[in-house]
Coordinates of C-alpha atoms in Angstrom, one line a residue:
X1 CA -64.5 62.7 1.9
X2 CA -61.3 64.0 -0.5
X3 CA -59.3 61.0 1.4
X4 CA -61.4 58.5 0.9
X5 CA -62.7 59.7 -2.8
X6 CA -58.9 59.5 -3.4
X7 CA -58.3 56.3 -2.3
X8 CA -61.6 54.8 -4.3
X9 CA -59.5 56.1 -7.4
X10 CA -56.3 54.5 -6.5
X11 CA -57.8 51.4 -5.7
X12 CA -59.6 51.3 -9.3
X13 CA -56.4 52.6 -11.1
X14 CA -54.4 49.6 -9.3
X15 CA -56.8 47.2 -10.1
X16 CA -57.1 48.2 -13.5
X17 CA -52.6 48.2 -13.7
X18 CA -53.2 44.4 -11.9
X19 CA -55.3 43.4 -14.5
X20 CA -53.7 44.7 -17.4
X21 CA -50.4 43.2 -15.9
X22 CA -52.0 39.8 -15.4
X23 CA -53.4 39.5 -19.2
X24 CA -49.9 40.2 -20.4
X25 CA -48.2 37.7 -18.5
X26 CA -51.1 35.3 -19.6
X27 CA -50.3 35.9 -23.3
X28 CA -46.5 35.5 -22.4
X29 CA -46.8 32.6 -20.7
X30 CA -49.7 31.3 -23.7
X31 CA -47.6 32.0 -26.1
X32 CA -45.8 28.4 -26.9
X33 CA -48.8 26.9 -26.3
X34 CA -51.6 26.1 -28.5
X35 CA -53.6 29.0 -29.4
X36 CA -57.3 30.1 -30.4
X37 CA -58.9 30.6 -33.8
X38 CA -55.2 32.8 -34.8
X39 CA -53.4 29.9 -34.3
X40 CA -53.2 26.8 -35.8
X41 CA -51.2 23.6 -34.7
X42 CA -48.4 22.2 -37.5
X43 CA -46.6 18.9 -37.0
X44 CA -43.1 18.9 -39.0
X45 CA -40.0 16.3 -39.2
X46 CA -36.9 16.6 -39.7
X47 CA -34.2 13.6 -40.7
X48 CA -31.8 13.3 -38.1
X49 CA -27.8 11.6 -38.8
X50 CA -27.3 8.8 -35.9
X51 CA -24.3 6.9 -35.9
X52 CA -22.2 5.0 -33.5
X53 CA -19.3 5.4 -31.3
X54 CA -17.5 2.5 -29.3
X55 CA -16.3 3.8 -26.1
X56 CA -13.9 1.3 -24.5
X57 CA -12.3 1.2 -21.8
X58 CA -13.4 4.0 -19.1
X59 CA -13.2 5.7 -16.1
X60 CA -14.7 3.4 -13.4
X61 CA -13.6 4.1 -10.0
X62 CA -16.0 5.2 -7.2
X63 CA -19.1 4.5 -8.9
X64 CA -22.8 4.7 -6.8
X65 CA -23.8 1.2 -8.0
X66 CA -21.5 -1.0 -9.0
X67 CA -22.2 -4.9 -11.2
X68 CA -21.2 -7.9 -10.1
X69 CA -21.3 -11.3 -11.9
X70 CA -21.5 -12.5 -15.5
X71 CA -24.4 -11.8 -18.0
X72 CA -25.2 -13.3 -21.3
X73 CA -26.8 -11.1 -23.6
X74 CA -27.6 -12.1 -27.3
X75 CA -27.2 -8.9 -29.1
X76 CA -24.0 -7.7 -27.5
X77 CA -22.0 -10.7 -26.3
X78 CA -21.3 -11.6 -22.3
X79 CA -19.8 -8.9 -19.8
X80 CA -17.9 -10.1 -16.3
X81 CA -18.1 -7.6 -13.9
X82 CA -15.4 -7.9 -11.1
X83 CA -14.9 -5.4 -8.3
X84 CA -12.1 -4.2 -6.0
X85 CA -12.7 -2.2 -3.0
X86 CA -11.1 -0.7 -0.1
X87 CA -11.6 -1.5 3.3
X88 CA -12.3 1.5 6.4
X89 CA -12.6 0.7 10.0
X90 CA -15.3 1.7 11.5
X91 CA -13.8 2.5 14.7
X92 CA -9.9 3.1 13.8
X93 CA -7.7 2.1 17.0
X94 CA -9.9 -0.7 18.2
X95 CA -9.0 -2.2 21.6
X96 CA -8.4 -5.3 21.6
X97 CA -8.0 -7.5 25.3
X98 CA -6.4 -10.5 26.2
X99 CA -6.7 -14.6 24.4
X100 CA -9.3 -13.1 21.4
X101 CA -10.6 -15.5 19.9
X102 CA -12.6 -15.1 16.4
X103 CA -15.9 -16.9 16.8
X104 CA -17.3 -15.8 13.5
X105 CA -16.2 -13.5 9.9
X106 CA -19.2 -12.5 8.1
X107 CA -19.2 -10.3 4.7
X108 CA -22.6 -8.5 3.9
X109 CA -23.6 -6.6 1.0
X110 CA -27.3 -5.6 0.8
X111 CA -29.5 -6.6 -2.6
X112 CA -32.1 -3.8 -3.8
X113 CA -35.0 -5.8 -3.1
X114 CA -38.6 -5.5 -2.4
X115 CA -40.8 -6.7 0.5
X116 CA -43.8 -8.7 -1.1
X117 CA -45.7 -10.6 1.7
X118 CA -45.2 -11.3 5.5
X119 CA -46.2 -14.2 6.9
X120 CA -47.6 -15.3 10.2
X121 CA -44.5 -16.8 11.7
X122 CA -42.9 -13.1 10.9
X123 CA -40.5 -14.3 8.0
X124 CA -40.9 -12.2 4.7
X125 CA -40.5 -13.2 1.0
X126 CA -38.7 -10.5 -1.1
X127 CA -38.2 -9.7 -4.8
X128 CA -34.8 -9.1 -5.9
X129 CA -34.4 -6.0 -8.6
X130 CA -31.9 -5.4 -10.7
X131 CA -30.8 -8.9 -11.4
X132 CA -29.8 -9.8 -15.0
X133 CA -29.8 -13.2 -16.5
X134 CA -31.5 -16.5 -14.8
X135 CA -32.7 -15.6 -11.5
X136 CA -31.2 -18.4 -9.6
X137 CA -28.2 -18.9 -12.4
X138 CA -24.8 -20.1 -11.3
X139 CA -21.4 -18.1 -11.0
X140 CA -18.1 -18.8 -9.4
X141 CA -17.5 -16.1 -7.0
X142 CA -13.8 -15.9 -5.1
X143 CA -12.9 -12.8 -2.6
X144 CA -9.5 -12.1 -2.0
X145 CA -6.9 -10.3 -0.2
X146 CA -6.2 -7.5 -2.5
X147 CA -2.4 -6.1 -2.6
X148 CA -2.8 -3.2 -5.5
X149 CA -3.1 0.0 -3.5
X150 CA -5.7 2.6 -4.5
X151 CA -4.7 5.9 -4.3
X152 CA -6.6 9.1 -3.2
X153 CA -4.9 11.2 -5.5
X154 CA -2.8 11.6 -9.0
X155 CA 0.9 12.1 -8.3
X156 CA 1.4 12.4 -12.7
X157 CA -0.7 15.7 -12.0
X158 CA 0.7 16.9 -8.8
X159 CA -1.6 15.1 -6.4
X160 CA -4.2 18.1 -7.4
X161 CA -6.7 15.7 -8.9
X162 CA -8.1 12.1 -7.8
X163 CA -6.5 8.8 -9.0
X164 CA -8.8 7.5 -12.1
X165 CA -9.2 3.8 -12.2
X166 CA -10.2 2.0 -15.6
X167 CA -12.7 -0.7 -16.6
X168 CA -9.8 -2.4 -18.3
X169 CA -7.8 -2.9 -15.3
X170 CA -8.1 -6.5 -14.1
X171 CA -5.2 -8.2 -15.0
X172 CA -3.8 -5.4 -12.2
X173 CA -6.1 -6.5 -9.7
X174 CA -5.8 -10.6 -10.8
X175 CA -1.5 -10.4 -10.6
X176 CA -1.4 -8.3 -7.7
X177 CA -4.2 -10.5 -5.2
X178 CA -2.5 -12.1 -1.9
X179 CA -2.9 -15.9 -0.9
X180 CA -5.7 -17.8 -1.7
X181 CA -9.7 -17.1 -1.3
X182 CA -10.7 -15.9 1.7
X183 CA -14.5 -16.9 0.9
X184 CA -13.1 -20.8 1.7
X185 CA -16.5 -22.4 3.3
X186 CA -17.3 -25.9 2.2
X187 CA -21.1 -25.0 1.4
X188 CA -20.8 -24.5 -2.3
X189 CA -23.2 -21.7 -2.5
X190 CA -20.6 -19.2 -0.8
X191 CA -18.2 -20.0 -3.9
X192 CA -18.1 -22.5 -6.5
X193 CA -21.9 -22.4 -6.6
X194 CA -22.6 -18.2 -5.5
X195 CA -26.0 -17.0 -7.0
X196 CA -28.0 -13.8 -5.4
X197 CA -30.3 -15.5 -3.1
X198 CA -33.6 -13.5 -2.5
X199 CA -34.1 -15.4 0.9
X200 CA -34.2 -12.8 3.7
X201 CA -31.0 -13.0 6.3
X202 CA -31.8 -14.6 9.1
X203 CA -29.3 -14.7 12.0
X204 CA -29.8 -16.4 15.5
X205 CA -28.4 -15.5 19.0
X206 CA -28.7 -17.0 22.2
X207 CA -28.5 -15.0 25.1
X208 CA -27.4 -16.3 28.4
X209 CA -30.5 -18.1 29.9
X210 CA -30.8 -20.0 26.7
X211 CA -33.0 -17.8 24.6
X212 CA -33.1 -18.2 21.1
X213 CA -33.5 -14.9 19.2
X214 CA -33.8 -14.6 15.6
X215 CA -32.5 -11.1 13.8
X216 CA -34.1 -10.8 10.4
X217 CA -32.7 -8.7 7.7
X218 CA -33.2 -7.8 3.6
X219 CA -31.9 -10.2 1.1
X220 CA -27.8 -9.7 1.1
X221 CA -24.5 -11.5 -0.6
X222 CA -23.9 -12.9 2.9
X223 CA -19.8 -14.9 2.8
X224 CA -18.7 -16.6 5.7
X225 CA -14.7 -15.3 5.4
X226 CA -11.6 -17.5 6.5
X227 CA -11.4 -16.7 10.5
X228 CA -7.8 -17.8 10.6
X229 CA -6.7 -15.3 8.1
X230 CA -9.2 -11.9 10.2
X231 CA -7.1 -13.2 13.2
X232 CA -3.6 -12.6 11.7
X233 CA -4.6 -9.8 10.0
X234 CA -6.6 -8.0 12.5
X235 CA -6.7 -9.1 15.5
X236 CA -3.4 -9.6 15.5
X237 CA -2.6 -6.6 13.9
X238 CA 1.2 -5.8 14.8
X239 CA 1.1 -1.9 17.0
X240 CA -0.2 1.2 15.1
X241 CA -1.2 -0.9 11.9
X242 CA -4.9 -0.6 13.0
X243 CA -4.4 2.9 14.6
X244 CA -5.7 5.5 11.8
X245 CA -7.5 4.3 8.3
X246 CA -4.6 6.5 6.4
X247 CA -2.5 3.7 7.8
X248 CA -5.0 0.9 7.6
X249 CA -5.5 1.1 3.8
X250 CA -1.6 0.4 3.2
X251 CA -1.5 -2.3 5.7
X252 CA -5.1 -4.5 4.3
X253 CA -5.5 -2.8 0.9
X254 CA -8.6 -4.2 0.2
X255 CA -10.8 -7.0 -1.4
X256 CA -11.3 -7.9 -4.9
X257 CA -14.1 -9.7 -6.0
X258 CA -13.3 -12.4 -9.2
X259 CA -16.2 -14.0 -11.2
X260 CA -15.6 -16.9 -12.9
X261 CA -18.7 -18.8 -15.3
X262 CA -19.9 -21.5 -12.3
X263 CA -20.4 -25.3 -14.4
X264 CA -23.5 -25.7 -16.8
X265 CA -24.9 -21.8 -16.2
X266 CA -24.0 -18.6 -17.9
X267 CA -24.7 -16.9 -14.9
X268 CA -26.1 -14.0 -13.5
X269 CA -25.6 -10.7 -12.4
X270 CA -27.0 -8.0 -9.9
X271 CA -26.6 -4.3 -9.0
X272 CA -25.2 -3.5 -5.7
X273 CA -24.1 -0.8 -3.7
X274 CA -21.1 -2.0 -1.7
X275 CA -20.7 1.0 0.1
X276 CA -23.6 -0.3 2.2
X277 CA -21.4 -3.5 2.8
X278 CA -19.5 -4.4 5.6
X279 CA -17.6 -7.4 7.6
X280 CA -18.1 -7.6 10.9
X281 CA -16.0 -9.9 13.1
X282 CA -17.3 -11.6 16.4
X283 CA -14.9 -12.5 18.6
X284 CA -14.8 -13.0 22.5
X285 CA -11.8 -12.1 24.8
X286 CA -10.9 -11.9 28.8
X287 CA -12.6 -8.9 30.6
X288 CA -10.1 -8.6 33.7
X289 CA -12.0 -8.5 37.2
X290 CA -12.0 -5.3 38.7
X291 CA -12.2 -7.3 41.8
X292 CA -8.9 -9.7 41.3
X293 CA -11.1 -12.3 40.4
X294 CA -10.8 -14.2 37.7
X295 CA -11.3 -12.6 34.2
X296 CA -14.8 -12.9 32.6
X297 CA -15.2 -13.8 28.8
X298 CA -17.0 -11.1 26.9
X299 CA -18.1 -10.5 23.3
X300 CA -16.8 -8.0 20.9
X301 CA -17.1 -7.2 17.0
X302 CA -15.0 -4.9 14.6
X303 CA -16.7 -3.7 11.7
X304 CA -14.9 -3.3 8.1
X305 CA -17.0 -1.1 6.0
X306 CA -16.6 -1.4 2.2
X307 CA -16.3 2.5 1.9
X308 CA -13.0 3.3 0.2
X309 CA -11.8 3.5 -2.8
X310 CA -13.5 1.0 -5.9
X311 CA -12.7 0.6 -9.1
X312 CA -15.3 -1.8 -11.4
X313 CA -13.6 -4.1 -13.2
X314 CA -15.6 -5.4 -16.9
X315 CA -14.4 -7.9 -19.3
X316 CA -16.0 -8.4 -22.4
X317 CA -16.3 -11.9 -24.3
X318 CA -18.1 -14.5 -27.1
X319 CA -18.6 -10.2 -29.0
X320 CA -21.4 -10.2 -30.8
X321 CA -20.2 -9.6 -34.7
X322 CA -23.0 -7.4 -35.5
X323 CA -22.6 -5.3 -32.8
X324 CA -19.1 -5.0 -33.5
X325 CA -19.3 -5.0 -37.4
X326 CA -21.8 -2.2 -37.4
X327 CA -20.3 0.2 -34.8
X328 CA -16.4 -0.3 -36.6
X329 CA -17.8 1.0 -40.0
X330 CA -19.8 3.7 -38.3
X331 CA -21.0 6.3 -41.0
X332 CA -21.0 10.0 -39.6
X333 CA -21.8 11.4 -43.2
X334 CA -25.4 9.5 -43.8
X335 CA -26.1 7.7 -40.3
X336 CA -26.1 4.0 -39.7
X337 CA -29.4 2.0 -39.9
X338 CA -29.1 0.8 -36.0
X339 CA -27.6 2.1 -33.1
X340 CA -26.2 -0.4 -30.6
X341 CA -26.0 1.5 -27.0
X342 CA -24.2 -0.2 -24.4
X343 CA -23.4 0.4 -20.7
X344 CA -19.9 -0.4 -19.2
X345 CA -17.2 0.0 -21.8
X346 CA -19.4 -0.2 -24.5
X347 CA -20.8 2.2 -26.9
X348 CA -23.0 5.2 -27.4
X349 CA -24.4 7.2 -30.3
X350 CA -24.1 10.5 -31.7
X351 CA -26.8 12.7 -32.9
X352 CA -26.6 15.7 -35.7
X353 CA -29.7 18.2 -36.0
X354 CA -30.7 19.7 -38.8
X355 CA -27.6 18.6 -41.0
X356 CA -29.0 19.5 -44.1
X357 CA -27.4 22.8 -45.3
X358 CA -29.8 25.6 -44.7
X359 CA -32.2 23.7 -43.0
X360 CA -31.6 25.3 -39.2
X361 CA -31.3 28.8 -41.0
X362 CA -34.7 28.5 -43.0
X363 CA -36.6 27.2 -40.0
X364 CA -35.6 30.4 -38.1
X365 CA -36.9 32.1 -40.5
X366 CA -40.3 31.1 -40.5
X367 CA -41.3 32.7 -37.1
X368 CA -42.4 29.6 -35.4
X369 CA -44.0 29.1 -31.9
X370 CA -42.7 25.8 -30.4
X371 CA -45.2 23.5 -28.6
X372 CA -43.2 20.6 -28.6
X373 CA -40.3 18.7 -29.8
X374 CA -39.2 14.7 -29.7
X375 CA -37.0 12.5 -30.7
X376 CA -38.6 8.9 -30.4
X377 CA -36.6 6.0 -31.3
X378 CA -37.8 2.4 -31.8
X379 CA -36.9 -0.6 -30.7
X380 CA -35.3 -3.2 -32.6
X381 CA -37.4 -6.1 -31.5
X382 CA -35.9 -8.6 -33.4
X383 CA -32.2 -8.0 -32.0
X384 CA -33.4 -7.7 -28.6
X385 CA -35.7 -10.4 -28.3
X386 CA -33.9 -12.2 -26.1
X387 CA -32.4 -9.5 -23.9
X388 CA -33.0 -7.6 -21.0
X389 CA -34.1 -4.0 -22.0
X390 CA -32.5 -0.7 -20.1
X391 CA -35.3 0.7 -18.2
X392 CA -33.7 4.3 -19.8
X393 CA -32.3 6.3 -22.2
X394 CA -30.3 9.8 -22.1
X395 CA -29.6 12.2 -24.1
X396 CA -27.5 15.2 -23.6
X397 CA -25.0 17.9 -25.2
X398 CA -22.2 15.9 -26.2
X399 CA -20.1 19.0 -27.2
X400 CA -19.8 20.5 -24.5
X401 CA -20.2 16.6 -22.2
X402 CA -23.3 18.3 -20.0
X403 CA -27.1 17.7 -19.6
X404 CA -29.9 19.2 -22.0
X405 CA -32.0 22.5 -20.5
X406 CA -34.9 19.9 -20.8
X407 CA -33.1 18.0 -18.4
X408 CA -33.3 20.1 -15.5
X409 CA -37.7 19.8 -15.5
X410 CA -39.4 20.4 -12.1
X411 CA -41.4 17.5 -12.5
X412 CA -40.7 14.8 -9.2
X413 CA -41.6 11.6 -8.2
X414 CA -41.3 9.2 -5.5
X415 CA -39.6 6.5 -7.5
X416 CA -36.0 7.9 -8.5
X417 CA -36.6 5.5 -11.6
X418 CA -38.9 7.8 -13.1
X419 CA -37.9 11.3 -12.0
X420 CA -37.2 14.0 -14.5
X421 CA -40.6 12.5 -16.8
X422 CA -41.0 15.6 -18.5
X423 CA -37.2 15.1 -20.5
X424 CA -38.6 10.9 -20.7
X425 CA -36.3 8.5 -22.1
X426 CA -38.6 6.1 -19.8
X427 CA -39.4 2.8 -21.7
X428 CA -42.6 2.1 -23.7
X429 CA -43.7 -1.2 -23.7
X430 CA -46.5 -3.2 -25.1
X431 CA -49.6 -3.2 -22.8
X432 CA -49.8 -6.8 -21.8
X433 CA -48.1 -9.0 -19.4
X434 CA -44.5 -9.0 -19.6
X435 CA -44.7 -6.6 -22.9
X436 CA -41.4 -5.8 -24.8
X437 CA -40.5 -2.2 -25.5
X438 CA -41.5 -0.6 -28.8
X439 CA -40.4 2.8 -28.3
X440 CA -38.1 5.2 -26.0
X441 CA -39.0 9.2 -26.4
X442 CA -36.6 11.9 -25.2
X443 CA -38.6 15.6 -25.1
X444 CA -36.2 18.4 -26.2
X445 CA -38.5 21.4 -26.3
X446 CA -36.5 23.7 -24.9
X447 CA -33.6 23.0 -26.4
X448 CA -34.9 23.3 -29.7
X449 CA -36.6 26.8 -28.9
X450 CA -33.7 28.1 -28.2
X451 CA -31.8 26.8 -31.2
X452 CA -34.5 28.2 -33.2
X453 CA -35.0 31.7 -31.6
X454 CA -31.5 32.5 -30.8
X455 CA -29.6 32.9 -33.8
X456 CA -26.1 32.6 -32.1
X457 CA -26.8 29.0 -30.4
X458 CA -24.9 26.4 -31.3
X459 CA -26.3 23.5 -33.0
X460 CA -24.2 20.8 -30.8
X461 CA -23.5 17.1 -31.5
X462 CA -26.2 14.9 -28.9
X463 CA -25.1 11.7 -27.4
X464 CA -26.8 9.1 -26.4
X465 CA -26.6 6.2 -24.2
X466 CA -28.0 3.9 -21.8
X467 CA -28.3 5.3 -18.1
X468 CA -28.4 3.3 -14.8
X469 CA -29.7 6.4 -13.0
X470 CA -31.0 9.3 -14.7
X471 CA -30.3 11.9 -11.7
X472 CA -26.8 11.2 -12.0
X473 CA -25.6 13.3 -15.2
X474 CA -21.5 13.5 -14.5
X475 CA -18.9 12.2 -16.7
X476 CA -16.0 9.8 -17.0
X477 CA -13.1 9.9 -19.2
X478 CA -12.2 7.2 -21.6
X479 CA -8.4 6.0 -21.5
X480 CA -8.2 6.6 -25.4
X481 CA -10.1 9.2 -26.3
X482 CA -11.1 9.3 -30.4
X483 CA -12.0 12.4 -32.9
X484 CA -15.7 12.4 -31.6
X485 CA -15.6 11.6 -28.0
X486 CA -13.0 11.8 -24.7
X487 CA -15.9 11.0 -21.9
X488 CA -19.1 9.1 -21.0
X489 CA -21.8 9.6 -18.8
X490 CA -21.2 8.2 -15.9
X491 CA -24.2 6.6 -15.1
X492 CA -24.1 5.0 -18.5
X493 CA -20.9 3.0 -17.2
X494 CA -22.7 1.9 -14.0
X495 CA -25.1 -0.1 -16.5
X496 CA -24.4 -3.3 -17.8
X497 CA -27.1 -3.7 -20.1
X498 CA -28.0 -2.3 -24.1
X499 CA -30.3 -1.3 -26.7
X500 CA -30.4 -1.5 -30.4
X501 CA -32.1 0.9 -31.7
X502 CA -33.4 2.2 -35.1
X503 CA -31.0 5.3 -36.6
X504 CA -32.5 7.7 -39.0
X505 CA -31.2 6.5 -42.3
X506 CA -33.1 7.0 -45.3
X507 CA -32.6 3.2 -46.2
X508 CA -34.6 2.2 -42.4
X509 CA -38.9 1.6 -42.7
X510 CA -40.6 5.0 -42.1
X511 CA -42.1 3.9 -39.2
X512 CA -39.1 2.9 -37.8
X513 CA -37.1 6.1 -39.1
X514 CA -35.5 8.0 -36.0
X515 CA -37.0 12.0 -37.1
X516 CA -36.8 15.0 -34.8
X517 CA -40.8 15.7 -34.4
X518 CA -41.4 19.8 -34.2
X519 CA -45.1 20.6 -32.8
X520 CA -45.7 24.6 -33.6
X521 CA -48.4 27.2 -33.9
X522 CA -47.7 30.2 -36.3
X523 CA -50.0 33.2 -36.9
X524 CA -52.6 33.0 -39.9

């Protein structure tokens, strides 16, 4: 009976410890948010100083998505996206019998695309994403031999750190190319005419008995290369050239892909990922009879990947003079009125918080609970009228060149697009069909708690930019760094598109006026 009287006690004195433990962590965990009849929920602003920064020329080698083709837009001017990659065998040290001969030389480089419908005969209609500018719109595409080798490492710093590669570095690439275009076929479409074709691949094979087969595959940039050329270069390789890749990327250093306007168009241009690309080359040669008759023909294939080394290539043209106006006479003191945020080699803005003297200091003071805190930006609708719109923003701590704490959420999603929704920076857009975007938000709640409640925080410079994918958060160095900025997200040079935004100038409409929104509770 003691026992078990003893136990009853610690059982109610635990229970009573749980409880007590649990209510406390309640109220901890309550305490940021909004409250009962003690509490009461404030909305304040705060001016913010925006202003511009042109990047230039950048770090663009190795990138996860890479731009290809030319694309007008109105309130920046047009940007032509080459590309330069190197080659990898698939299978170093191929064997190669007797009297090969090439039948076919086929480049592939997969779209991001979407299935829409099937239809009874088994063919399937696609969507093409991220294309810019008229869907079917013109370019001139050539692919050449490229002769500029593209270096693993930096011998100016000891071979210790990788090779960079700029956006600025075409004219490398252009006077360095070997013979003429390898992507010589006489249907235009493969050259003079190239646009991003969302008709599924569809390839047919024949099999001995007759048999027609057909293979079908995604939309893909799908060049029929010069055989003649594969033949001399691989096939008939001279000894040990094909034998490791070290050696192979001296001997074929690689393709580079020019765009050229095509006649009458101003193009168009998509988003690939070329390390998804490959050329494969059919050929048949003599299998010799293991009987001593005579030798049978077989088929064989060697497969290129386009897996090395790249380096994006952008070239800007027809500048839009209020873009370029605007972000030359940049004002760091009051802010500028708009803020022009473009991918590539473009530009980017810079934020300062609480920049009135004593402002940060006096909000500390006042003992505030933080619900909430946003930046929202509008669109300028007028500028961008005509343009496509970046699907994102980000915003991160330009200081020290590395993401936000809001930017490390929990939250998920299935489409990468919108992961990390919490930190936003997603697009608003009117609601009807085909609506243009009024607004982009960018939540900083955490960021601004601990600016408030730790006295010691720094109050860091924010940038800003356009982002082609908000999970990647990495940098790349500019090849002239200025007094505000060395680097650029990286995922910001991936994109080819821009914003103009509204800046938080006291001379911009109110309800345009980019303001730093606080949401708090504070005891009565």
């Amino acid at each position: 009976m003691y026992n078990i009287s003893f136990f009853k006690k610690m059982l109610v004195l635990t229970s009573i410890v749980l409880l007590y433990s649990c209510d406390k962590d309640y109220n901890a965990i309550g305490g940021d948010l909004i409250g009962d009849n003690h509490f009461s929920l404030t909305q304040s602003t705060f001016s913010v100083v925006a202003y511009n920064q042109k990047v230039g020329p950048i770090e663009s080698n190795n990138l996860a998505v890479n731009a290809l083709g030319m694309y007008k837009n109105p309130a920046f001017g047009t940007t032509s996206a080459n590309f330069a990659t190197q080659l990898i065998l698939a299978t170093p040290n191929p064997t190669i019998g007797a009297n090969a001969v090439i039948d076919s030389v086929y480049l592939s480089v997969p779209y991001y695309s979407t299935l829409k419908s099937t239809n009874t005969d088994g063919s399937h209609v696609y969507e093409l994403d991220s294309i810019y500018g008229a869907g079917t719109a013109k370019i001139k595409l050539s692919v050449f031999e490229s002769g500029y080798f593209m270096r693993d490492l930096d011998p100016i710093g000891g071979f210790k750190e990788s090779q960079k590669y700029f956006t600025d570095q075409k004219a490398d690439f252009e006077n360095a190319k070997v013979g003429s275009r390898l992507n010589n076929n006489a249907n235009l479409s493969q050259n003079d005419a190239f646009f991003f074709d969302p008709k599924e691949i569809v390839e047919a094979t024949k099999d001995d008995a007759g048999k027609v087969t057909n293979t079908r595959s995604v939309p893909a940039m799908r060049l029929k290369l010069d055989a003649e050329f594969f033949k001399n270069k691989i096939i008939n390789a001279p000894a040990g050239k094909l034998a490791t890749n070290e050696v192979f990327k001296e001997y074929f250093r690689g393709l580079y892909f020019k765009v050229e306007k095509g006649e009458g168009s101003d193009g168009s241009m998509a988003m690939l990922n070329f390390k998804l690309g490959k050329i494969t080359i059919k050929y048949k040669e003599d299998l010799a009879s293991t009987t001593g008759g005579a030798a049978t023909r077989v088929e064989k294939s060697i497969v290129l990947n386009l897996s090395g080394n790249t380096v994006s290539l952008l070239e800007e043209s027809d500048v839009n003079t209020a873009y370029t106006s605007t972000v030359a006479a940049s004002d760091a003191s009051l802010g500028d009125e708009k803020l022009y945020l473009k991918g590539g080699e473009g530009s980017l803005a810079i934020l300062d918080l609480f920049s009135i003297a004593g402002e940060l200091e006096e909000v500390r003071s006042n003992d505030w609970l933080i619900n909430e805190a946003n930046l929202v930006f509008h669109i300028d609708a007028g500028a961008m009228a005509n343009s496509h719109e970046p699907n994102r923003i980000y915003l991160y701590d330009l200081t020290n060149n590395r993401p936000l704490v809001d930017y490390f959420d929990s939250s998920t999603n299935s489409d990468p697009k919108k992961s990390k929704m919490v930190f936003d920076g997603i697009i608003n857009k009117e609601v009807v069909a085909n609506g243009r975007g009024l607004t982009y938000k960018i939540r900083i709640t955490n960021h601004i708690r601990n600016l408030i409640n730790n006295a010691d925080s720094t109050n860091v410079k924010l940038g800003l930019v356009v982002t082609e994918d908000i999970n990647t958060s990495t940098s790349s160095k500019m090849r002239t760094p200025n007094a505000f900025i060395s680097q650029a997200p990286k995922a910001s040079v991936m994109s080819p598109l821009g914003t103009v935004l509204f800046g938080g100038k006291s001379t911009v409409p109110q309800d345009k006026r980019l303001k730093l929104e606080i949401f708090y509770t504070k005891p009565n």
